[in-house]
Short mmCIF file of C-alpha atoms in Angstrom, two decimals:
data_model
loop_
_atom_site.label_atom_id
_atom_site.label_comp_id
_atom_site.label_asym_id
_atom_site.label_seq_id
_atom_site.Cartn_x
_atom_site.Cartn_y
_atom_site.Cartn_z
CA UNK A 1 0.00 0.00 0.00
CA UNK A 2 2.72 2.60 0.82
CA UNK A 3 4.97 1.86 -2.15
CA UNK A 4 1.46 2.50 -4.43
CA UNK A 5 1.38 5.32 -2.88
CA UNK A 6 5.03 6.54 -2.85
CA UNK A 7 4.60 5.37 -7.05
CA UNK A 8 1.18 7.43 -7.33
CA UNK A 9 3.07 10.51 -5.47
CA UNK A 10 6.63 10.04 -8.02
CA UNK A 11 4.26 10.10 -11.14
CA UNK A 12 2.28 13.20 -9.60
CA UNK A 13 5.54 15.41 -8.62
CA UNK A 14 6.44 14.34 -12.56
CA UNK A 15 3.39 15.33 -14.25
CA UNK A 16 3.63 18.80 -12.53
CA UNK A 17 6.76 19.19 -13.70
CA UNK A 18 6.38 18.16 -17.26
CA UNK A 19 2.80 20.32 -17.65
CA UNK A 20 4.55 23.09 -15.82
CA UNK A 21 7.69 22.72 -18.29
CA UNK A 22 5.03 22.48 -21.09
CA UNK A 23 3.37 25.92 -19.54
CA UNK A 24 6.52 27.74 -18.91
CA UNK A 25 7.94 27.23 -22.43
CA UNK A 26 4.52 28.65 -24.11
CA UNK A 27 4.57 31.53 -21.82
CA UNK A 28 8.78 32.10 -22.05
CA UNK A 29 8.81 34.38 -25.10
CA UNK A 30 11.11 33.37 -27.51
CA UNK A 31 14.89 34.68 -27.87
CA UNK A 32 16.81 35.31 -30.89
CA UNK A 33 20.22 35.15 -30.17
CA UNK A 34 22.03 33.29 -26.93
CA UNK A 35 24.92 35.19 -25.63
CA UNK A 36 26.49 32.06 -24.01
CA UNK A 37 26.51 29.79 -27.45
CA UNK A 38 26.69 33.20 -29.64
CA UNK A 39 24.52 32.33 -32.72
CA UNK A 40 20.98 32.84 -33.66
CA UNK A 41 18.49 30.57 -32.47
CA UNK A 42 16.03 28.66 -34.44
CA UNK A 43 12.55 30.56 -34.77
CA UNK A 44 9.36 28.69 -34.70
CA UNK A 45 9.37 27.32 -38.42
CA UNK A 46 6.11 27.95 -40.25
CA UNK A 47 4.00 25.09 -41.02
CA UNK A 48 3.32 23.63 -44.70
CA UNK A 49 2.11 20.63 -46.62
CA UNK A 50 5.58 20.28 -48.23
CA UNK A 51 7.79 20.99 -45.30
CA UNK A 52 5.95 18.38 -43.43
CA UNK A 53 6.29 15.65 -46.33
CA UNK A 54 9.91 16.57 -46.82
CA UNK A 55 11.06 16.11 -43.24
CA UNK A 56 12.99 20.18 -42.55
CA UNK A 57 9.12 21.06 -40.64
CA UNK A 58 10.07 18.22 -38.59
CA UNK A 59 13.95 19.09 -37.95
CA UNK A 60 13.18 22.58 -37.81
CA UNK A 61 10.69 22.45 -34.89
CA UNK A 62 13.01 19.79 -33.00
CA UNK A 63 15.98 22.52 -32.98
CA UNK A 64 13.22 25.29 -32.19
CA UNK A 65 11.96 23.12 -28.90
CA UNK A 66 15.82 22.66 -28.10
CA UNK A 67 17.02 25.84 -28.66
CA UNK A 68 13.64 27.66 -26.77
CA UNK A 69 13.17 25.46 -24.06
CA UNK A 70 12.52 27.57 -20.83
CA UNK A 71 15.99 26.97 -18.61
CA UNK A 72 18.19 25.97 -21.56
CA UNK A 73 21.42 27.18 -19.76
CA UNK A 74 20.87 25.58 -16.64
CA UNK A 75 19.90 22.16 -17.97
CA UNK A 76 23.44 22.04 -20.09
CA UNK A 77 25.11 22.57 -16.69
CA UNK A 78 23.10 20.23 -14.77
CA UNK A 79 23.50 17.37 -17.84
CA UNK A 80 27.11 18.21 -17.84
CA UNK A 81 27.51 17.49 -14.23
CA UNK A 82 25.53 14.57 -14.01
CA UNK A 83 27.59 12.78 -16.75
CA UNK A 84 30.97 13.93 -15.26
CA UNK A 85 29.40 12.24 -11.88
CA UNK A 86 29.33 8.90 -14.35
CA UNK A 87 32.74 9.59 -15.55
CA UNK A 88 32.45 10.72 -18.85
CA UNK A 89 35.09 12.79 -21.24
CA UNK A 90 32.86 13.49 -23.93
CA UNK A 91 29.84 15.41 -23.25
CA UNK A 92 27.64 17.22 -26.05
CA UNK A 93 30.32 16.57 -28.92
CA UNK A 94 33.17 18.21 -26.13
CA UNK A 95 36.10 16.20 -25.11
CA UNK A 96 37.19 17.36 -21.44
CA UNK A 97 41.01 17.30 -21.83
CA UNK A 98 43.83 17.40 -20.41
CA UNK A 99 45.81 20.83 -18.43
CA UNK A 100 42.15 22.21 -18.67
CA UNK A 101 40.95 22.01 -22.50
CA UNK A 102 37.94 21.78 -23.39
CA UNK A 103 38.70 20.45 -27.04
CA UNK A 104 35.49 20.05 -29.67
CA UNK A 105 35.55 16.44 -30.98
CA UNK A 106 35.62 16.23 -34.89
CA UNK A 107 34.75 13.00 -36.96
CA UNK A 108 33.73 11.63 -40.39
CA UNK A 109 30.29 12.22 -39.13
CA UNK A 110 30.05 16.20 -39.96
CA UNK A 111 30.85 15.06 -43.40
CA UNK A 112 28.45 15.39 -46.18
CA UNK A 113 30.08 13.18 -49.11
CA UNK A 114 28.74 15.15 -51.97
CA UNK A 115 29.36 18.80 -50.48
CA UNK A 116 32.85 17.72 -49.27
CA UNK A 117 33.70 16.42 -52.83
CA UNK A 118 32.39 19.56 -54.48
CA UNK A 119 34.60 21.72 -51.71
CA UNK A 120 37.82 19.84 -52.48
CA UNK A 121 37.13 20.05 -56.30
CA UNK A 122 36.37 23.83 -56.09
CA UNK A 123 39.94 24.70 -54.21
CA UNK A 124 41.79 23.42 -57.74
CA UNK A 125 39.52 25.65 -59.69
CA UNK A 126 39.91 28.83 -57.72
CA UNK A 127 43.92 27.98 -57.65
CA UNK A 128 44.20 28.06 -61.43
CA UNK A 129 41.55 30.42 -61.97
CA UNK A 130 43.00 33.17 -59.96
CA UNK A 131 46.63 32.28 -60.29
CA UNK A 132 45.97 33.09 -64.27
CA UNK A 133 44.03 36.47 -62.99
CA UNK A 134 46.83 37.92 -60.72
CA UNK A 135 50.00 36.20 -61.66
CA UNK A 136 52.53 33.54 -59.80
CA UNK A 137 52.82 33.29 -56.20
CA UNK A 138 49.91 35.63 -55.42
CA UNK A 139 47.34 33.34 -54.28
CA UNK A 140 47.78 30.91 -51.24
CA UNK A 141 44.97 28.82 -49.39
CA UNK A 142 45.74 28.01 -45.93
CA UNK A 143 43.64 25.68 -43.71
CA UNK A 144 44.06 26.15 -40.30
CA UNK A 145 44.15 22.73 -37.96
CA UNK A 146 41.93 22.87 -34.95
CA UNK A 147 42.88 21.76 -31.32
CA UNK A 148 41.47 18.39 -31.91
CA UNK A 149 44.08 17.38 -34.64
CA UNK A 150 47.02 19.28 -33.06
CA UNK A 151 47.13 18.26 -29.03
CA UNK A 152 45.64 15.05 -29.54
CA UNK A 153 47.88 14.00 -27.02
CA UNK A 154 45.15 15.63 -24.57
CA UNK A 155 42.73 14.20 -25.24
CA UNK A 156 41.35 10.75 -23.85
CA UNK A 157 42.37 7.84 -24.80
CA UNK A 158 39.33 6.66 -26.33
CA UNK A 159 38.73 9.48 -28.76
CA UNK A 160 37.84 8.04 -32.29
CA UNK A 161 40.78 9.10 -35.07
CA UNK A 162 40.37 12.92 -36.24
CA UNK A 163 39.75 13.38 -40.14
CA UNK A 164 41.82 16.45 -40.69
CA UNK A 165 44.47 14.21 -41.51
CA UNK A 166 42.50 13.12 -44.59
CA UNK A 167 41.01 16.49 -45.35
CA UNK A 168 44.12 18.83 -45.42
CA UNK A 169 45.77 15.90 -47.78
CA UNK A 170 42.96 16.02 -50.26
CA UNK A 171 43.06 19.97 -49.87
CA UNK A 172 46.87 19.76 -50.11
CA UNK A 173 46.61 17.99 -53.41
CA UNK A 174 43.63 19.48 -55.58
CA UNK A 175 45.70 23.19 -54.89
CA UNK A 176 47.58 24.17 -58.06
CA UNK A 177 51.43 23.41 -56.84
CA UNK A 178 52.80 26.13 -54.91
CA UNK A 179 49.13 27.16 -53.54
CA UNK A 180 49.18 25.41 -50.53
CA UNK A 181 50.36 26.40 -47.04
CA UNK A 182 50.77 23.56 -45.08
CA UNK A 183 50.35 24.89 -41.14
CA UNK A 184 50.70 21.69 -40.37
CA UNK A 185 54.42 21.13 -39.45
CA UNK A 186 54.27 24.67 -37.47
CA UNK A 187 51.52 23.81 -34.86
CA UNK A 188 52.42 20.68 -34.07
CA UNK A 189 55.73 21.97 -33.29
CA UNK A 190 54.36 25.04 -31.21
CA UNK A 191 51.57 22.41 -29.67
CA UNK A 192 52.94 23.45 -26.45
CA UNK A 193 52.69 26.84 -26.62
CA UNK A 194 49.16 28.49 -25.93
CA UNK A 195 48.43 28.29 -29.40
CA UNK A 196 44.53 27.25 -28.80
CA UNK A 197 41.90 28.92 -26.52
CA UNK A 198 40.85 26.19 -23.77
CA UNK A 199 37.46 26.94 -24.24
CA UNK A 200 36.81 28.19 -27.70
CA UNK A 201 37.29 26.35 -30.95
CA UNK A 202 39.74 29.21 -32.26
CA UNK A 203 43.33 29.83 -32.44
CA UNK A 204 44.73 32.28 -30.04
CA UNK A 205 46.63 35.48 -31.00
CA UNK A 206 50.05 33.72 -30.68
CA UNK A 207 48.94 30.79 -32.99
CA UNK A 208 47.59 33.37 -35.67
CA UNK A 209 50.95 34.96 -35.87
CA UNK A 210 52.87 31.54 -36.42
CA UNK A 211 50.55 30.63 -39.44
CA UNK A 212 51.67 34.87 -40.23
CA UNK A 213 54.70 33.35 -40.59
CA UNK A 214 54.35 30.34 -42.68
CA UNK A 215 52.16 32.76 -45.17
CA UNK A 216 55.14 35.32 -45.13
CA UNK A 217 57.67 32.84 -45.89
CA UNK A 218 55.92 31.11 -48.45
CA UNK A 219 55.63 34.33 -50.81
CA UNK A 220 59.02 36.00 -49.88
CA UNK A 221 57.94 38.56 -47.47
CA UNK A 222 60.15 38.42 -44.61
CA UNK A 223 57.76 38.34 -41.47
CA UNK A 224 57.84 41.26 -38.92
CA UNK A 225 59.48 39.46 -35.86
CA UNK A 226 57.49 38.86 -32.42
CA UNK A 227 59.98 41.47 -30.72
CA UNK A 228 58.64 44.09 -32.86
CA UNK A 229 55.08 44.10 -31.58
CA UNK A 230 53.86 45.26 -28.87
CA UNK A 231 51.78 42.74 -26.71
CA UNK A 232 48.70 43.57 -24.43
CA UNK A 233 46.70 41.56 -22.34
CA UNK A 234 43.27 42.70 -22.93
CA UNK A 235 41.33 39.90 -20.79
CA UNK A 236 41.79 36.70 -18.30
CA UNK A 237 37.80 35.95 -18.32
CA UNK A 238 36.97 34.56 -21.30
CA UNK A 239 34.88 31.91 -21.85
CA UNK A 240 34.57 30.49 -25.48
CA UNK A 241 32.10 28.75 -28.08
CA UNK A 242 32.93 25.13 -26.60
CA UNK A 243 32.43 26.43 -23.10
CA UNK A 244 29.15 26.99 -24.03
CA UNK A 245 28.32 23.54 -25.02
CA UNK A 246 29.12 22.31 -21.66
CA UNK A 247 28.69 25.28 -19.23
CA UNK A 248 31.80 24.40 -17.21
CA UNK A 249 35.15 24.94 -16.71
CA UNK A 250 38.54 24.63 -15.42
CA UNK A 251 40.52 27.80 -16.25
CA UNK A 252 39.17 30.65 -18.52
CA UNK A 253 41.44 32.33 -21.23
CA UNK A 254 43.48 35.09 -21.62
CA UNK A 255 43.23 37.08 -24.88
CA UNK A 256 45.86 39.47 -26.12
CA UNK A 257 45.71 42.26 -28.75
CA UNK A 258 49.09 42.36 -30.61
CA UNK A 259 50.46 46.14 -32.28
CA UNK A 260 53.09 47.51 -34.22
CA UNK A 261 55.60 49.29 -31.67
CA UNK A 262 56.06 51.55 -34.81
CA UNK A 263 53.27 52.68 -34.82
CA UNK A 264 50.49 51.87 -37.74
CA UNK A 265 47.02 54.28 -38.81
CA UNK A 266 44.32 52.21 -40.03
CA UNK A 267 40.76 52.87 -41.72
CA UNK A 268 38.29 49.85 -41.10
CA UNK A 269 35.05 49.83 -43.04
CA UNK A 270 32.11 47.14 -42.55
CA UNK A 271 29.65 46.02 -45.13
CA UNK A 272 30.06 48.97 -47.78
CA UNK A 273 29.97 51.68 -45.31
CA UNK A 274 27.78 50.49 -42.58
CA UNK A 275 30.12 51.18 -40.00
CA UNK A 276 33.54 52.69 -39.64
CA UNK A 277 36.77 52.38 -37.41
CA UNK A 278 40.40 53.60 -36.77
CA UNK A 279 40.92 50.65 -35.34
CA UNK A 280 41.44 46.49 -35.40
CA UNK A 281 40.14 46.05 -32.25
CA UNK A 282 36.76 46.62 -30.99
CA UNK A 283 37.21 46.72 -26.70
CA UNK A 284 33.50 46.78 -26.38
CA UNK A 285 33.09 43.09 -26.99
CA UNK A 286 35.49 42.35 -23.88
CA UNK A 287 32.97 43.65 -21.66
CA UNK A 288 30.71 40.86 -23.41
CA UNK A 289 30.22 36.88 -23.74
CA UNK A 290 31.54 37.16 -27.16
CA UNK A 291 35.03 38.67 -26.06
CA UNK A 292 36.36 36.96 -29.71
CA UNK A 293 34.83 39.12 -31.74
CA UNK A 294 36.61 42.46 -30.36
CA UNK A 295 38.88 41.45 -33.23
CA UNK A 296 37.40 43.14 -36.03
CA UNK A 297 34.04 43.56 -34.85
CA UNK A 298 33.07 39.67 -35.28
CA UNK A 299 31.69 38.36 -38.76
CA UNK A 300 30.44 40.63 -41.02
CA UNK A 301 30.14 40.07 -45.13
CA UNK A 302 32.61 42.40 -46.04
CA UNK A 303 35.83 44.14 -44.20
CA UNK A 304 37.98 46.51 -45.33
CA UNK A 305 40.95 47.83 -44.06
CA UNK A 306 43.41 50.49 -45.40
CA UNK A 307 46.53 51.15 -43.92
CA UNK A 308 47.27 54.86 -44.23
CA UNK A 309 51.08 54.17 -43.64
CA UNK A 310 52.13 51.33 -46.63
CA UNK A 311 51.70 52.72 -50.33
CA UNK A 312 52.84 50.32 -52.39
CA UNK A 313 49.58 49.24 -54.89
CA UNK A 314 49.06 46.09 -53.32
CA UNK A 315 45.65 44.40 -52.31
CA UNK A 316 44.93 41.56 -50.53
CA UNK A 317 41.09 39.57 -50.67
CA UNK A 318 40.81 37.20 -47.76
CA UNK A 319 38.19 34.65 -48.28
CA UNK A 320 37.57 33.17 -44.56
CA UNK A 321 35.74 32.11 -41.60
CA UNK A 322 36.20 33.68 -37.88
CA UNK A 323 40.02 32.50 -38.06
CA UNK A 324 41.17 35.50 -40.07
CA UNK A 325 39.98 38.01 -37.06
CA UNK A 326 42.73 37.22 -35.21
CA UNK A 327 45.43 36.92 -38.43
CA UNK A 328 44.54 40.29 -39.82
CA UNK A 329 46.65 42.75 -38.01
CA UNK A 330 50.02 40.78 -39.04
CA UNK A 331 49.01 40.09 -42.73
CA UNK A 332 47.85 44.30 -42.89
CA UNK A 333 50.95 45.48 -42.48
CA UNK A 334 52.19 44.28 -45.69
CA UNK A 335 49.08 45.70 -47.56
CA UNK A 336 47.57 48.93 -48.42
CA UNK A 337 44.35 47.22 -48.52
CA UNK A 338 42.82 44.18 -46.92
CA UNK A 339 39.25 43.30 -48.14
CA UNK A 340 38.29 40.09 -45.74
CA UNK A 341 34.70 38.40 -47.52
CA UNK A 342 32.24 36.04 -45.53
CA UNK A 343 30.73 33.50 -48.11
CA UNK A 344 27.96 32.96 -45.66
CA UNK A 345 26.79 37.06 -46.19
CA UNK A 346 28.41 38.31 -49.19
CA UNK A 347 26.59 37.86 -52.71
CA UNK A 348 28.64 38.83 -55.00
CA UNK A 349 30.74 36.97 -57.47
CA UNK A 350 34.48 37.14 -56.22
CA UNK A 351 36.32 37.28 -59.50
CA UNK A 352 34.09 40.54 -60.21
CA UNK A 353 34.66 41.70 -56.79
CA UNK A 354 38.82 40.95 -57.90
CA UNK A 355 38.92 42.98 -60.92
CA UNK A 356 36.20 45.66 -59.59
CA UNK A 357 38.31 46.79 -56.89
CA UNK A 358 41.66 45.86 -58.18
CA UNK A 359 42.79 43.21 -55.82
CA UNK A 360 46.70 41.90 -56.23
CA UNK A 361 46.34 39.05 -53.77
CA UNK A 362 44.41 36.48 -52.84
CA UNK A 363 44.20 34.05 -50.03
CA UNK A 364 41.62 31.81 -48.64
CA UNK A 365 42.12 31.15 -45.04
CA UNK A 366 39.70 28.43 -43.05
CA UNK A 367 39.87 26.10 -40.24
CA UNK A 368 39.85 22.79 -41.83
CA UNK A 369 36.69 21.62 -40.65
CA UNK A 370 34.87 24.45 -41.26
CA UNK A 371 36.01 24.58 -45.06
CA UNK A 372 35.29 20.90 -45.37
CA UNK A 373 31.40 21.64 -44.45
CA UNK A 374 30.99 24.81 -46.22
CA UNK A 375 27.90 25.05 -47.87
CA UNK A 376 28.41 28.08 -49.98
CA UNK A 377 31.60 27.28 -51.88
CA UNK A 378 29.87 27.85 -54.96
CA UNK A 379 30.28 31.64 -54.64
CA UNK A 380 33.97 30.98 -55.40
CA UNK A 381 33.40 30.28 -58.86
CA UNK A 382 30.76 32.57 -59.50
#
């Protein structure tokens, strides 16, 4: 009799708690943006015949109940807990690592065969294409390894094999010869340096300015060495994109602005005008979540920046993800223009965007894995 009553009594506490959930999220108005994963969250996807047939109404309204339910933070730190109380190292696609890295785990998986084919194919086309546009040894594509690949020696022993191997070696060899920078051999032997954030999926100041290098050397511009700039240590609380997965950590990171002790006068200019700076660095975002994107002002679809101290005729088109933030302020020394693009944002076909605005140079600067997935490589060949 008492444990039919102790069962009736569980299931009651329950359904409270589920209808109250249920009440609570259709009350909770919905939020656009999360400062602690910093993206855009999914809206409530409108309803059709065809989207229901085709499966994205589905998907869509999965992510929207995920991404909207009423105490999203909170549950992400009490799921994390409860499988670190089980002994787990890999929780929500984060591998909890060794000296305090939280490293995101990359496999196969994130793959789609037919995309990834088309991405590889399209890095031989822009090679040639734009090799014949602006002459020998003024285009380079550079793929930056993520933490995953390089200090795999932190990670547990039971993490499946990382495909960047694979990816940069079928990168490596559609570039036209000569193309490809290899940041390989670099990182790996800088590993032990602070290279990588602990709790964000980029590369920190100091690793930025070691691929620098490897981009200098390979098109004969001697690199401006480390003792010529001027570090400062902007912040020792920040908590990064993987953080956010998991909502706990051991040690936050430091992040560091890096300028020339000579001295440098730059124009910035977002999206055509939209807004202006003087200078690299935005120190409004370090009073934020999103502390990363105080370099340049975070993703936008097109950034300029002139350097009112170098004449010499030469321009310089990035084509990138969030990994170029943190490169541009070495690589603008060297130009009087750098015009970084966004694929995700920008529209317009880049070899008319080349000859419009006169570019000299060209590089294409990813994170492996984030080339490798790219949806929008088409607007290469445009």
């Amino acid at each position: 009799m008492k444990k039919e009553i102790r069962n009736k009594i569980t299931v009651g506490i329950f359904s409270v708690l589920l209808f109250g959930l249920a009440i609570g999220n259709q009350l909770y108005p919905d939020k656009e943006f999360s400062q602690n994963e910093n993206r855009i969250l999914q809206k409530k996807p409108r309803f059709s015949v065809k989207s229901l047939l085709n499966g994205t109404f589905g998907e869509e309204y999965e992510s929207y109940l995920s991404d909207q339910f009423i105490g999203r933070d909170q549950w992400i730190t009490l799921k994390t807990n409860s499988d670190k109380a089980l002994g787990k190292k890999e929780i929500n696609g984060v591998y909890f690592a060794k000296d305090g890295y939280l490293i995101e785990k990359h496999t196969k998986d994130e793959l789609d065969p037919k995309q990834y084919k088309k991405n590889v194919s399209r890095i031989k086309e822009v090679t040639n294409t734009y090799t014949k546009l602006l002459g020998k040894d003024h285009v380079r594509v550079m793929f930056a390894p993520t933490a995953s690949y390089i200090l795999r020696d932190k990670l547990p022993s039971f993490a499946p094999e990382d495909p960047q191997e694979d990816i940069l070696n079928d990168l490596k060899k559609s570039a036209k010869k000569g193309t490809f920078v290899d940041l390989r051999p670099i990182m790996k032997k800088k590993k032990n340096e602070y290279i990588y954030y602990r709790t964000d999926h980029h590369w920190t100041t100091l690793g930025a300015y070691y691929a620098y290098t490897e981009w200098a050397n390979s098109v004969g511009i001697k690199p401006i060495p480390m003792n010529q700039w001027k570090k400062e240590n902007v912040s020792k609380e920040f908590l990064g994109t993987v953080y956010s997965k998991v909502n706990q950590v051991t040690k936050k990171d430091a992040i560091q602005f890096w300028t020339r002790k000579s001295g440098e006068k730059y124009e910035v200019v977002y999206d055509m005008g939209q807004k202006k700076s003087n200078s690299l660095y935005e120190r409004s975002y370090l009073k934020k979540k999103d502390k990363y994107s105080a370099f340049l002002d975070g993703n936008h679809a097109l950034t300029v920046i002139r350097n009112k101290k170098v004449k010499n005729g030469k321009k310089l088109l990035i084509v990138k993800d969030s990994y170029a933030h943190s490169f541009a302020p070495f690589i603008a020394s060297h130009f009087e223009e750098v015009h970084l693009i966004d694929l995700r944002y920008f529209n317009m076909g880049i070899s008319d965007y080349v000859k419009q605005y006169k570019i000299t140079d060209m590089l294409m600067l990813y994170h492996a894995m984030s080339y490798a997935t790219d949806i929008h490589t088409l607007k290469l060949i445009r």
